[in-house]
Coordinates of C-alpha atoms in Angstrom, one line a residue:
X253 CA 48.3 -35.3 -7.1
X254 CA 48.0 -31.6 -7.6
X255 CA 45.1 -31.8 -10.1
X256 CA 43.3 -34.2 -7.8
X257 CA 43.6 -31.8 -4.9
X258 CA 42.3 -29.0 -7.1
X259 CA 39.2 -31.0 -8.1
X260 CA 38.6 -32.0 -4.5
X261 CA 38.7 -28.3 -3.5
X262 CA 36.3 -27.4 -6.3
X263 CA 33.8 -30.0 -5.1
X264 CA 34.1 -28.8 -1.5
X265 CA 33.3 -25.3 -2.6
X266 CA 30.3 -26.4 -4.7
X267 CA 28.9 -28.4 -1.8
X268 CA 28.4 -25.2 0.2
X269 CA 26.2 -23.6 -2.4
X270 CA 22.5 -22.9 -2.0
X271 CA 20.4 -25.5 -3.8
X272 CA 17.4 -24.5 -5.9
X273 CA 14.0 -25.4 -4.6
X274 CA 11.0 -25.3 -7.0
X275 CA 7.9 -23.6 -5.8
X276 CA 5.4 -23.7 -8.7
X277 CA 2.2 -21.7 -8.4
X278 CA -1.0 -23.6 -9.0
X279 CA -3.9 -21.3 -10.1
X280 CA -6.5 -23.6 -8.7
X281 CA -4.8 -24.0 -5.3
X282 CA -4.2 -20.2 -5.1
X283 CA -7.8 -19.4 -6.0
X284 CA -9.1 -21.9 -3.4
X285 CA -6.8 -20.3 -0.7
X286 CA -8.1 -16.9 -1.5
X287 CA -11.7 -18.1 -1.4
X288 CA -11.1 -19.8 1.9
X289 CA -10.1 -16.5 3.6
X290 CA -12.5 -15.4 6.3
X291 CA -12.8 -13.1 9.3
X292 CA -12.9 -16.0 11.7
X293 CA -9.4 -17.2 10.9
X294 CA -7.5 -18.1 14.1
X295 CA -4.3 -16.5 12.8
X296 CA -6.2 -13.3 12.2
X297 CA -7.6 -13.5 15.7
X298 CA -4.0 -13.7 17.2
X299 CA -2.8 -10.9 14.9
X300 CA -5.6 -8.5 15.9
X301 CA -5.4 -9.3 19.6
X302 CA -1.7 -8.7 19.6
X303 CA -1.8 -5.4 17.7
X304 CA -5.0 -3.9 19.0
X305 CA -4.5 -5.0 22.6
X306 CA -8.0 -6.6 22.9
X307 CA -9.2 -10.0 23.8
X308 CA -11.9 -10.3 21.1
X309 CA -14.1 -12.6 23.0
X310 CA -16.3 -14.0 21.5
X311 CA -14.6 -14.5 18.2
X312 CA -15.4 -13.3 15.6
X313 CA -16.8 -10.0 16.8
X314 CA -20.5 -9.4 16.3
X315 CA -19.7 -6.0 14.7
X316 CA -16.5 -4.7 13.0
X317 CA -15.3 -1.1 13.2
X318 CA -12.9 0.8 10.9
X319 CA -9.8 0.4 13.2
X320 CA -10.2 -3.3 13.5
X321 CA -10.9 -3.8 9.8
X322 CA -7.7 -1.7 9.0
X323 CA -5.6 -4.4 10.7
X324 CA -7.6 -7.1 8.9
X325 CA -6.5 -5.4 5.6
X326 CA -2.9 -5.2 6.8
X327 CA -3.1 -9.0 7.4
X328 CA -4.8 -10.0 4.2
X329 CA -4.4 -7.3 1.5
X330 CA -2.4 -8.8 -1.5
X331 CA -1.0 -5.4 -2.6
X332 CA 0.8 -5.1 0.7
X333 CA 2.3 -8.5 0.1
X334 CA 3.6 -7.3 -3.2
X335 CA 5.2 -4.2 -1.5
X336 CA 6.7 -6.4 1.3
X337 CA 8.2 -8.8 -1.4
X338 CA 9.8 -5.8 -3.1
X339 CA 11.2 -4.8 0.2
X340 CA 12.6 -8.3 0.6
X341 CA 14.2 -8.0 -2.8
X342 CA 15.8 -4.7 -1.9
X343 CA 17.2 -6.2 1.3
X344 CA 18.6 -9.1 -0.7
X345 CA 20.3 -6.6 -3.0
X346 CA 22.1 -5.2 0.0
X347 CA 23.5 -8.6 0.6
X348 CA 24.7 -8.7 -3.0
X349 CA 26.3 -5.3 -2.7
X350 CA 28.2 -6.2 0.4
X351 CA 29.7 -9.4 -1.1
X352 CA 33.4 -9.3 -1.8
X353 CA 34.6 -10.6 -5.2
X354 CA 35.8 -14.2 -5.2
X355 CA 39.3 -15.0 -6.3
X356 CA 39.8 -16.9 -9.5
X357 CA 41.8 -20.1 -9.6
X358 CA 43.6 -21.0 -12.8
X359 CA 45.1 -24.5 -13.4
X360 CA 47.3 -24.8 -16.5
X361 CA 48.7 -28.3 -17.1
X362 CA 51.9 -28.4 -19.4
X363 CA 53.8 -31.3 -21.0
X364 CA 57.3 -31.2 -22.6
X365 CA 57.6 -33.8 -25.4
X366 CA 61.3 -33.2 -25.7
X367 CA 62.3 -33.9 -22.1
X368 CA 64.8 -36.7 -21.4
X369 CA 65.2 -38.2 -18.0
X370 CA 63.3 -35.4 -16.3
X371 CA 59.6 -35.2 -15.6
X372 CA 57.9 -33.8 -18.8
X373 CA 55.2 -32.1 -16.8
X374 CA 55.2 -28.5 -15.9
X375 CA 51.8 -27.7 -14.5
X376 CA 51.0 -24.1 -13.2
X377 CA 48.5 -22.8 -10.7
X378 CA 47.5 -19.2 -10.4
X379 CA 45.2 -17.2 -8.2
X380 CA 43.7 -13.9 -9.2
X381 CA 42.4 -11.6 -6.4
X382 CA 40.5 -8.4 -7.2
X383 CA 41.2 -5.6 -4.7
X384 CA 38.5 -2.9 -4.9
X385 CA 39.9 0.6 -4.3
X386 CA 38.5 4.1 -3.5
X387 CA 35.8 2.7 -1.1
X388 CA 33.7 1.3 -4.0
X389 CA 32.2 -1.5 -1.8
X390 CA 31.2 1.0 0.9
X391 CA 29.5 3.3 -1.7
X392 CA 27.8 0.3 -3.3
X393 CA 26.5 -0.9 0.2
X394 CA 25.2 2.7 1.0
X395 CA 23.2 2.8 -2.3
X396 CA 21.7 -0.6 -1.7
X397 CA 20.9 0.2 2.0
X398 CA 19.1 3.4 1.1
X399 CA 17.2 1.7 -1.7
X400 CA 16.1 -0.9 0.8
X401 CA 15.0 1.8 3.1
X402 CA 13.0 3.4 0.3
X403 CA 11.3 0.0 -0.4
X404 CA 10.5 -0.3 3.3
X405 CA 8.8 3.1 3.2
X406 CA 6.9 2.0 0.1
X407 CA 5.3 -0.7 2.2
X408 CA 4.0 2.0 4.6
X409 CA 2.8 4.2 1.7
X410 CA 0.9 1.2 0.4
X411 CA -0.6 0.6 3.8
X412 CA -1.9 4.2 3.8
X413 CA -3.4 3.6 0.4
X414 CA -5.1 0.4 1.7
X415 CA -6.4 2.2 4.7
X416 CA -7.8 5.1 2.6
X417 CA -9.5 2.7 0.2
X418 CA -11.0 0.7 3.1
X419 CA -12.4 3.9 4.7
X420 CA -13.9 5.1 1.5
X421 CA -15.5 1.7 0.9
X422 CA -17.0 1.6 4.4
X423 CA -18.3 5.2 4.1
X424 CA -19.9 4.2 0.8
X425 CA -21.4 1.1 2.3
X426 CA -22.8 2.9 5.4
X427 CA -24.3 5.7 3.2
X428 CA -25.8 3.2 0.8
X429 CA -27.4 1.2 3.7
X430 CA -28.9 4.3 5.3
X431 CA -30.2 5.5 1.9
X432 CA -31.9 2.2 1.4
X433 CA -34.2 2.8 4.4
X434 CA -34.8 6.4 3.5
X435 CA -35.6 5.8 -0.2
X436 CA -38.2 3.1 0.7
X437 CA -39.8 5.5 3.1
X438 CA -39.7 8.3 0.4
X439 CA -41.3 6.0 -2.2
X440 CA -44.1 5.1 0.2
X441 CA -44.8 8.8 0.9
X442 CA -44.8 9.7 -2.7
X443 CA -47.1 6.9 -3.5
X444 CA -49.4 8.1 -0.8
X445 CA -49.2 11.6 -2.2
X446 CA -50.1 10.4 -5.7
X447 CA -53.1 8.4 -4.4
X448 CA -54.4 11.5 -2.5
X449 CA -54.0 13.7 -5.5
X450 CA -55.9 11.1 -7.6
X451 CA -58.8 11.3 -5.1
X452 CA -58.7 15.1 -5.3
X453 CA -58.6 15.1 -9.1
X454 CA -61.7 12.9 -9.2
X455 CA -63.3 15.3 -6.8
X456 CA -62.3 18.3 -8.9
X457 CA -60.1 19.7 -6.2
X458 CA -56.7 19.1 -8.0
X459 CA -55.4 19.5 -11.5
X460 CA -53.9 16.9 -13.8
X461 CA -50.7 18.9 -13.8
X462 CA -50.3 18.5 -10.1
X463 CA -50.8 14.8 -10.3
X464 CA -48.4 14.5 -13.2
X465 CA -45.7 16.3 -11.3
X466 CA -46.2 14.0 -8.3
X467 CA -46.0 10.9 -10.5
X468 CA -42.8 12.1 -12.1
X469 CA -41.3 12.7 -8.7
X470 CA -42.4 9.2 -7.8
X471 CA -40.6 7.8 -10.9
X472 CA -37.4 9.7 -10.0
X473 CA -37.6 8.4 -6.5
X474 CA -38.0 4.8 -7.7
X475 CA -35.1 5.2 -10.1
X476 CA -33.0 6.6 -7.2
X477 CA -34.0 3.7 -5.1
X478 CA -33.1 1.2 -7.8
X479 CA -29.7 2.8 -8.1
X480 CA -29.2 2.7 -4.3
X481 CA -30.1 -1.0 -4.2
X482 CA -27.5 -1.6 -6.9
X483 CA -24.9 0.4 -5.1
X484 CA -25.3 -1.3 -1.7
X485 CA -24.0 -4.8 -2.7
X486 CA -21.3 -3.2 -4.8
X487 CA -20.1 -1.2 -1.8
X488 CA -19.9 -4.4 0.2
X489 CA -17.8 -5.9 -2.6
X490 CA -15.5 -2.9 -2.5
X491 CA -15.0 -3.4 1.3
X492 CA -14.1 -7.0 0.6
X493 CA -11.6 -5.9 -2.1
X494 CA -10.0 -3.4 0.3
X495 CA -9.7 -6.2 2.9
X496 CA -8.3 -8.7 0.5
X497 CA -11.2 -11.0 1.3
X498 CA -13.7 -12.8 -0.9
X499 CA -17.1 -10.9 -0.9
X500 CA -18.9 -14.1 0.1
X501 CA -17.0 -14.1 3.4
X502 CA -18.6 -10.7 4.4
X503 CA -22.2 -11.9 3.8
X504 CA -24.3 -11.2 6.8
X505 CA -21.5 -9.3 8.7
X506 CA -22.4 -6.1 10.5
X507 CA -20.1 -3.0 10.2
X508 CA -20.2 0.0 12.5
X509 CA -21.6 3.2 10.9
X510 CA -18.6 4.7 9.1
X511 CA -20.4 8.1 8.8
X512 CA -19.9 8.5 12.5
X513 CA -16.1 8.3 12.2
X514 CA -14.5 10.8 14.7
X515 CA -13.0 13.8 13.0
X516 CA -10.0 15.2 14.8
X517 CA -10.6 18.8 15.9
X518 CA -7.4 20.7 15.2
X519 CA -6.8 24.4 15.9
X520 CA -5.1 26.5 13.3
X521 CA -1.8 26.2 15.3
X522 CA -2.2 22.4 15.7
X523 CA -3.0 22.1 12.0
X524 CA 0.1 24.1 10.9
X525 CA 2.3 22.0 13.2
X526 CA 0.8 18.8 11.9
X527 CA 1.4 20.1 8.3
X528 CA 5.0 20.8 9.0
X529 CA 5.5 17.4 10.6
X530 CA 3.8 15.6 7.7
X531 CA 6.0 17.2 5.1
X532 CA 9.0 15.8 7.0
X533 CA 7.6 12.4 8.1
X534 CA 5.1 11.2 5.5
X535 CA 6.2 7.7 4.2
X536 CA 6.2 8.8 0.6
X537 CA 8.3 11.9 1.3
X538 CA 10.8 9.9 3.3
X539 CA 10.9 7.3 0.6
X540 CA 11.7 9.9 -2.0
X541 CA 14.4 11.3 0.2
X542 CA 15.9 7.8 0.6
X543 CA 15.9 7.4 -3.1
X544 CA 17.7 10.7 -3.5
X545 CA 20.4 9.7 -1.0
X546 CA 20.7 6.4 -2.8
X547 CA 21.3 8.2 -6.1
X548 CA 24.1 10.2 -4.3
X549 CA 25.7 7.0 -3.1
X550 CA 25.5 5.6 -6.7
X551 CA 27.2 8.8 -8.0
X552 CA 29.9 8.4 -5.4
X553 CA 30.4 4.8 -6.6
X554 CA 30.7 5.9 -10.3
X555 CA 33.2 8.6 -9.4
X556 CA 35.2 6.1 -7.3
X557 CA 35.3 3.7 -10.4
X558 CA 37.6 6.2 -12.0
X559 CA 40.3 4.7 -9.8
X560 CA 41.3 1.3 -11.3
X561 CA 40.9 -1.8 -9.1
X562 CA 44.0 -3.9 -8.5
X563 CA 44.4 -7.5 -9.5
X564 CA 46.8 -9.5 -7.4
X565 CA 47.8 -12.8 -8.9
X566 CA 50.2 -15.1 -7.0
X567 CA 51.2 -18.2 -9.0
X568 CA 53.2 -21.5 -8.8
X569 CA 54.7 -23.7 -11.5
X570 CA 56.4 -27.0 -11.3
X571 CA 58.7 -26.7 -14.3
X572 CA 60.6 -29.9 -15.2
X573 CA 61.6 -30.6 -11.6
X574 CA 61.9 -27.0 -10.5
X575 CA 59.5 -25.1 -8.2
X576 CA 58.9 -21.6 -9.5
X577 CA 56.8 -18.9 -7.8
X578 CA 55.4 -15.7 -9.3
X579 CA 53.4 -12.7 -8.2
X580 CA 51.5 -10.7 -10.8
X581 CA 50.0 -7.2 -10.2
X582 CA 47.5 -5.8 -12.7
X583 CA 45.3 -2.8 -13.1
X584 CA 43.1 -1.3 -15.8
X585 CA 44.7 1.5 -17.7
X586 CA 42.3 4.5 -18.0
X587 CA 43.5 5.4 -21.4
X588 CA 40.4 5.7 -23.5
X589 CA 37.8 6.8 -20.9
X590 CA 37.6 7.7 -17.3
X591 CA 34.0 6.4 -16.6
X592 CA 32.6 9.7 -17.8
X593 CA 29.4 8.1 -19.2
X594 CA 28.3 6.3 -16.1
X595 CA 29.1 9.4 -14.0
X596 CA 27.0 11.5 -16.3
X597 CA 24.1 9.0 -16.0
X598 CA 24.4 8.9 -12.2
X599 CA 24.4 12.7 -12.1
X600 CA 21.2 12.7 -14.2
X601 CA 19.6 10.1 -11.9
X602 CA 20.4 12.3 -8.9
X603 CA 18.8 15.3 -10.6
X604 CA 15.8 13.1 -11.4
X605 CA 15.6 11.9 -7.8
X606 CA 15.8 15.5 -6.5
X607 CA 13.0 16.5 -8.8
X608 CA 11.0 13.5 -7.7
X609 CA 11.5 14.5 -4.1
X610 CA 10.3 18.0 -4.8
X611 CA 7.3 16.7 -6.7
X612 CA 6.4 14.3 -3.8
X613 CA 6.6 17.2 -1.3
X614 CA 4.5 19.3 -3.6
X615 CA 1.9 16.6 -3.9
X616 CA 1.8 16.3 -0.1
X617 CA 1.3 20.0 0.3
X618 CA -1.5 20.0 -2.3
X619 CA -3.1 17.0 -0.6
X620 CA -3.0 18.7 2.8
X621 CA -4.3 22.0 1.5
X622 CA -7.1 20.2 -0.5
X623 CA -8.0 18.1 2.5
X624 CA -8.2 21.1 4.8
X625 CA -10.4 23.0 2.3
X626 CA -12.6 20.0 1.7
X627 CA -13.1 19.3 5.4
X628 CA -14.0 23.0 6.0
X629 CA -16.5 23.0 3.2
X630 CA -17.9 19.6 4.1
X631 CA -18.3 20.6 7.8
X632 CA -20.0 23.8 6.8
X633 CA -22.4 22.0 4.5
X634 CA -23.1 19.3 7.2
X635 CA -23.9 21.9 9.8
X636 CA -26.2 23.8 7.3
X637 CA -28.1 20.6 6.4
X638 CA -28.4 19.6 10.0
X639 CA -30.1 22.9 10.8
X640 CA -32.3 22.5 7.7
X641 CA -33.2 18.9 8.7
X642 CA -34.1 20.1 12.2
X643 CA -36.4 22.8 10.7
X644 CA -38.0 20.3 8.4
X645 CA -38.6 18.0 11.3
X646 CA -40.2 20.8 13.3
X647 CA -42.4 21.8 10.3
X648 CA -43.5 18.2 9.8
X649 CA -44.4 17.9 13.5
X650 CA -46.3 21.2 13.3
X651 CA -48.3 20.1 10.2
X652 CA -49.0 16.8 11.9
X653 CA -50.4 18.6 14.9
X654 CA -52.5 20.8 12.7
X655 CA -53.8 17.7 10.9
X656 CA -54.8 16.2 14.3
X657 CA -56.6 19.5 15.1
X658 CA -58.3 19.5 11.7
X659 CA -56.6 22.7 10.5
X660 CA -55.1 21.0 7.4
X661 CA -55.4 17.9 5.3
X662 CA -53.5 14.8 4.6
X663 CA -51.9 16.1 1.4
X664 CA -50.1 18.9 3.2
X665 CA -49.0 16.5 6.0
X666 CA -47.7 14.0 3.4
X667 CA -45.8 16.8 1.5
X668 CA -44.1 17.8 4.8
X669 CA -43.1 14.2 5.4
X670 CA -41.7 14.0 1.8
X671 CA -39.7 17.2 2.4
X672 CA -38.3 15.8 5.6
X673 CA -37.3 12.5 3.8
X674 CA -35.6 14.5 1.1
X675 CA -33.7 16.5 3.7
X676 CA -32.6 13.3 5.5
X677 CA -31.3 11.9 2.2
X678 CA -29.3 15.1 1.6
X679 CA -28.1 14.9 5.2
X680 CA -26.8 11.3 4.6
X681 CA -24.8 12.6 1.6
X682 CA -23.4 15.5 3.6
X683 CA -22.4 13.1 6.5
X684 CA -20.7 10.8 3.9
X685 CA -18.9 13.8 2.5
X686 CA -17.8 15.1 5.9
X687 CA -16.5 11.6 6.9
X688 CA -14.6 11.3 3.6
X689 CA -13.1 14.7 4.0
X690 CA -12.0 13.9 7.6
X691 CA -10.4 10.7 6.3
X692 CA -8.6 12.6 3.5
X693 CA -7.1 15.0 6.1
X694 CA -5.9 12.0 8.1
X695 CA -4.4 10.5 4.9
X696 CA -2.7 13.7 4.1
X697 CA -1.2 14.3 7.5
X698 CA -0.2 10.6 8.0
X699 CA 0.3 10.2 11.7
X700 CA 2.8 7.2 11.8
X701 CA 1.2 3.8 12.4
X702 CA 1.6 2.1 15.7
X703 CA 3.2 -1.3 15.7
X704 CA 5.1 -0.7 12.5
X705 CA 6.8 -4.1 12.6
X706 CA 3.4 -5.8 12.3
X707 CA 2.5 -3.7 9.3
X708 CA 5.8 -4.5 7.7
X709 CA 6.0 -8.2 8.7
X710 CA 2.6 -9.6 9.7
X711 CA 3.1 -13.0 11.5
X712 CA 0.8 -15.5 10.0
X713 CA 0.7 -19.1 8.7
X714 CA 2.3 -20.4 5.6
X715 CA 1.1 -18.8 2.4
X716 CA -1.2 -21.2 0.7
X717 CA -0.8 -19.9 -2.9
X718 CA 2.1 -22.3 -3.6
X719 CA 1.6 -25.9 -4.3
X720 CA 3.3 -28.3 -1.9

């Protein structure tokens, strides 16, 4: 009866176990799901309305701005899903760390071939309980909890990287689209200038050198135009990659001009305060700090393992008609080593984590300083080119007025228009640089995201990359 009861207990314990569920990935299904992503998805609509506090009627919007597209990327971007899955894994490790060791059941049947008149059986049952000492379980849980916190902060670090990549892609797209209109205008003006010089050359009023220089300038402009036409669709593809969308889904969509992104105007005192705050609150800095604290908890765990755990083993034996009870107490004897190796490894990992924290803060300081310097330089260049563009516009208007009055010819008027077009192209580049520098400063200071829970756990439909 005793063995039967033991088997029944074993089956009862197994019945409560988690059962494996296969979820095979199908490349064809996954690719189809990615290709089906679009900006008119109803789940995306609900996600944006909830996190941006807007109705979004009609849906989808006629035009998309950077703030809205950032949340689209938070919803769709696969790299964020990877970071979230790693966070889930770290949280599962905390469950593992908090688990208490199960007891071990030992059943030992015995049979006496020499017994006479008495039951020849003398079965024995033993239980072995592991009792952890010196707070090992608490230290193990602390290390796992801090590792999970570091993984959570890694999600936010990835979100900042996604936001930065999206901003740069939108700036590149806006600049490319504005250059397209300007280079076409520039080519038309240079073609006009070349035609006028050809007429002058025939009339003996211009030299072949002048015409050759004009034609060479036209060829350079046409080459620049070809490069701009190549860059514009690539920039749109880069936007799609930043969003986690197929490029075909963005065809025909209109985006707000990213070169007009507002740049925060910070005084020197505000900038210094923001700098101090960033060095204490950036997600990567806090993540490095959490990893250091986790390494400390791991070191405490290895030091605690110098104290042997206890093994408590109550037992029962039915010995030839007699009931016998026993209680065993065991512990590892620290004779040959006292866990020195794992302790030394844990100490080295703590030193590494401290160095990683220092390196992360140093990178943050360098990023902030570089962003401040880049923004100052870009702003100065932009102001200079705006003044120059205004002067070129005034000169072109003046030459046009002189042409109307008969005081100059069409060649000079066309040259003034070409100079203005060149200035406007340079201004576009300066505006793109200023917008990029402002974004780099925002990335370096990392004002915490609103609605952190939505960044960490976006609510959406079932992931379609797994086959049913």
